[in-house]
Each structure stands twice: as C-alpha cells, then as structure tokens.
Amino acid sequence: MQGFDFQHRTRLIFGIDSVDRLGELTKTLGGVSRAMIVSDSGVVAAGHLERGRTSLQNSGLSTAEFFDVHPNPTTVDVDAALAIARDFKPDVIVGLGGGSSMDCAKGLNFLFSCGGKMSDYWGVNKATGELLPLIAIPTTSGTGSEAQSFALISDPTTHVKMACGDRRALPAIAILDPQLT
C-alpha cells in the first residue's frame, strides 16, 4: 500500500456561536483592518451576516458587504462584488453562506488581487500573484468549499461552469458553527 503525507493549511474552528469569534480570528491574520463579507439574501434574512459584521466591527475592523450572490454564481455576481471591493479596498475577504457564497468570495479574490477576468483563472494555479486571506463560514453542509481551493463560477452566456483553483485560494480559516446550518 502506498503511504501519503497530508498537511491541511486551513485552520478549522468548530463550535456553537463560533461565528461570534469572526473578528477575533480575523485579527490573528495580522495586518488586516478592512473585511469584505460576501453572502446572499437568505443569510442576511437569517441574521447571520449581521452577527459576522458585528463581530468584525467590535474587533475594530471596517466592513463592506456584497449579499446578492445567486445559486451557482456567474461572472455577473463576481463582477458586482468586485465593484464594491474596488471602492472599499479590503485586506481580507469573508465568504459567509453556502458553496455559492464561498465560490463567489474566491472568484472575487482572484479578480481583486490579480486583475483580469474570471476565465483567466479557469484551470489550476492560474493566479498571477498573492491572494488576500480568505475566511470561509459555511451555512450549508456538503459542498466542502470551506476546505478547498476551487471556485465554480459560471459563464452567463455559455452556461459553462469554470473550475478555477489555486493553492493560494484556500481559505486561511474556516469557521464551522453548527447553529448556522
């Protein structure tokens, strides 16, 4: 049998109410002061975005939000988030929601950090520079997006799903709060 050596680079935080530690955990990344949250309207309606925002602000971080992610996000979703990020200039991105929100956050990270268009990152290890630290907070179970480095972003014209992955897109921290699922 062949052996293996596995080292996971995402810090996993698990526990009830662990979303309330978002600000404290974000500060451990060092040198961050501006957090952009990427989410969807259902997460907003459930009050989860407000909890995350409050935790970040209570830790002295400025926040901006994009909460119009659609299921199976397209380049339109990513571009809309990018418009907010360009004005806000985050130094950390938080993907709060299901796989779609986390995928959109990763897509945003590629475009904000490296420029270009989403199709430039279709494939593996196409980032042209360092990405911002990403914190993933899933509100669904099963996608695994909080623990892997790929974003699935669809082209709205062709409906092709582009798998865009890079080791630098792996979340730095994943907060697993069972009360959010």
Coordinates of C-alpha atoms in Angstrom, one line a residue:
M1 CA 0.0 0.0 0.0
Q2 CA 1.2 3.5 -0.9
G3 CA 1.5 6.0 2.1
F4 CA 0.9 9.7 2.0
D5 CA 1.8 12.9 3.8
F6 CA -1.1 15.3 4.2
Q7 CA -0.9 18.8 5.7
H8 CA -4.1 20.8 5.7
R9 CA -3.4 24.6 5.6
T10 CA -6.9 25.8 6.6
R11 CA -7.3 26.5 10.3
L12 CA -10.6 24.9 11.3
I13 CA -12.7 26.4 14.1
F14 CA -15.7 24.5 15.3
G15 CA -18.3 25.2 17.9
I16 CA -21.7 26.7 18.8
D17 CA -21.6 30.5 18.4
S18 CA -18.1 30.4 16.8
V19 CA -19.3 32.9 14.2
D20 CA -19.2 35.4 17.0
R21 CA -15.4 34.9 17.1
L22 CA -15.0 36.1 13.5
G23 CA -13.5 39.5 14.4
E24 CA -11.1 38.0 16.9
L25 CA -10.0 35.3 14.5
T26 CA -9.6 37.7 11.6
K27 CA -7.2 39.8 13.7
T28 CA -5.0 36.7 14.1
L29 CA -4.2 37.0 10.4
G30 CA -2.2 40.2 11.2
G31 CA -2.2 43.5 9.4
V32 CA -5.9 43.4 8.5
S33 CA -8.3 46.2 9.0
R34 CA -10.8 46.1 6.2
A35 CA -13.0 43.0 5.8
M36 CA -15.4 42.4 2.9
I37 CA -18.2 39.9 3.5
V38 CA -19.6 38.0 0.5
S39 CA -23.0 36.4 1.2
D40 CA -26.6 36.0 0.0
S41 CA -30.0 37.4 0.8
G42 CA -31.1 34.2 2.8
V43 CA -28.1 34.5 5.1
V44 CA -29.0 38.2 5.6
A45 CA -32.6 37.3 6.4
A46 CA -31.5 34.7 8.9
G47 CA -29.4 37.3 10.7
H48 CA -26.1 35.5 10.2
L49 CA -24.5 38.4 8.2
E50 CA -25.3 40.8 11.0
R51 CA -23.6 38.6 13.5
G52 CA -20.5 38.4 11.4
R53 CA -20.4 42.1 10.7
T54 CA -20.9 42.9 14.4
S55 CA -18.1 40.6 15.4
L56 CA -15.8 42.2 12.9
Q57 CA -16.7 45.8 13.9
N58 CA -16.4 45.0 17.6
S59 CA -12.8 44.0 16.9
G60 CA -12.1 47.3 15.2
L61 CA -12.4 46.2 11.6
S62 CA -14.1 48.2 8.9
T63 CA -16.6 46.2 6.9
A64 CA -18.3 46.2 3.5
E65 CA -20.8 43.6 2.2
F66 CA -22.0 42.1 -1.0
F67 CA -25.0 40.0 -0.3
D68 CA -26.5 39.4 -3.7
V69 CA -24.9 36.1 -4.6
H70 CA -27.1 33.8 -6.6
P71 CA -27.1 30.0 -6.6
N72 CA -24.5 28.8 -9.0
P73 CA -22.8 32.2 -9.2
T74 CA -21.8 33.6 -12.5
T75 CA -19.3 36.1 -13.6
V76 CA -22.0 38.7 -13.1
D77 CA -22.1 38.0 -9.3
V78 CA -18.3 38.2 -9.1
D79 CA -18.1 41.4 -11.1
A80 CA -20.8 43.0 -8.9
A81 CA -18.8 42.1 -5.8
L82 CA -15.6 43.4 -7.4
A83 CA -17.2 46.8 -8.0
I84 CA -17.7 47.1 -4.2
A85 CA -14.3 45.8 -3.4
R86 CA -12.6 48.3 -5.7
D87 CA -14.2 51.1 -3.8
F88 CA -13.7 49.6 -0.3
K89 CA -10.2 48.0 -0.8
P90 CA -10.5 45.1 1.6
D91 CA -7.4 43.3 3.0
V92 CA -9.4 40.2 4.0
I93 CA -12.4 38.5 2.4
V94 CA -15.1 36.6 4.3
G95 CA -17.3 34.1 2.4
L96 CA -20.4 33.6 4.6
G97 CA -23.1 31.3 3.2
G98 CA -23.4 28.1 1.1
G99 CA -21.0 27.0 -1.5
S100 CA -22.2 29.7 -3.9
S101 CA -21.2 32.5 -1.5
M102 CA -17.8 30.9 -0.8
D103 CA -17.2 30.4 -4.5
C104 CA -18.1 34.0 -5.3
A105 CA -15.7 35.1 -2.5
K106 CA -12.9 33.1 -4.0
G107 CA -13.7 34.4 -7.5
L108 CA -13.7 38.0 -6.1
N109 CA -10.3 37.2 -4.5
F110 CA -8.8 36.2 -7.9
L111 CA -10.1 39.3 -9.7
F112 CA -9.4 41.8 -6.9
S113 CA -5.9 40.5 -6.1
C114 CA -4.7 39.7 -9.6
G115 CA -6.9 41.5 -12.1
G116 CA -8.2 40.2 -15.4
K117 CA -11.5 38.3 -15.9
M118 CA -12.8 35.1 -14.4
S119 CA -12.0 32.9 -17.4
D120 CA -8.3 33.8 -16.9
Y121 CA -8.3 31.6 -13.8
W122 CA -10.2 28.6 -15.3
G123 CA -8.0 25.7 -14.5
V124 CA -5.3 25.1 -11.9
N125 CA -2.8 27.5 -10.3
K126 CA -3.5 30.4 -12.7
A127 CA -3.3 33.2 -10.0
T128 CA -0.6 35.7 -11.1
G129 CA 0.1 36.9 -7.5
E130 CA -0.7 36.5 -3.9
L131 CA -4.4 36.5 -2.9
L132 CA -5.9 38.1 0.1
P133 CA -6.6 35.9 3.2
L134 CA -10.0 34.3 2.9
I135 CA -12.2 33.2 5.8
A136 CA -15.0 30.8 4.9
I137 CA -18.1 30.3 7.1
P138 CA -20.5 27.7 5.7
T139 CA -24.2 27.8 6.3
T140 CA -24.8 24.6 4.5
S141 CA -23.1 21.2 4.7
G142 CA -21.8 19.1 2.0
T143 CA -20.0 21.4 -0.5
G144 CA -16.7 21.4 1.3
S145 CA -15.9 24.8 -0.2
E146 CA -14.6 26.0 3.1
A147 CA -11.8 23.5 2.9
Q148 CA -10.7 23.5 -0.7
S149 CA -9.2 26.0 -3.2
F150 CA -11.6 25.9 -6.1
A151 CA -14.4 28.3 -7.1
L152 CA -17.1 27.2 -9.6
I153 CA -18.1 30.2 -11.5
S154 CA -20.5 30.0 -14.5
D155 CA -20.3 32.0 -17.7
P156 CA -23.8 33.5 -18.0
T157 CA -23.7 33.4 -21.8
T158 CA -22.4 29.8 -22.4
H159 CA -23.6 28.4 -19.0
V160 CA -20.2 26.7 -18.8
K161 CA -19.0 26.2 -15.2
M162 CA -15.4 27.2 -14.8
A163 CA -13.5 25.4 -12.1
C164 CA -10.9 28.0 -11.0
G165 CA -8.5 26.6 -8.5
D166 CA -5.2 27.7 -7.0
R167 CA -3.5 26.7 -3.8
R168 CA -3.4 30.4 -2.8
A169 CA -7.3 30.4 -2.9
L170 CA -7.5 28.0 0.0
P171 CA -9.3 29.7 3.0
A172 CA -6.9 30.6 5.8
I173 CA -9.6 30.0 8.4
A174 CA -12.9 28.1 8.2
I175 CA -15.4 28.8 11.0
L176 CA -17.8 25.9 11.4
D177 CA -20.8 27.0 13.6
P178 CA -23.5 24.3 13.7
Q179 CA -26.1 26.9 14.5
L180 CA -25.7 28.4 11.1
T181 CA -26.5 25.2 9.1

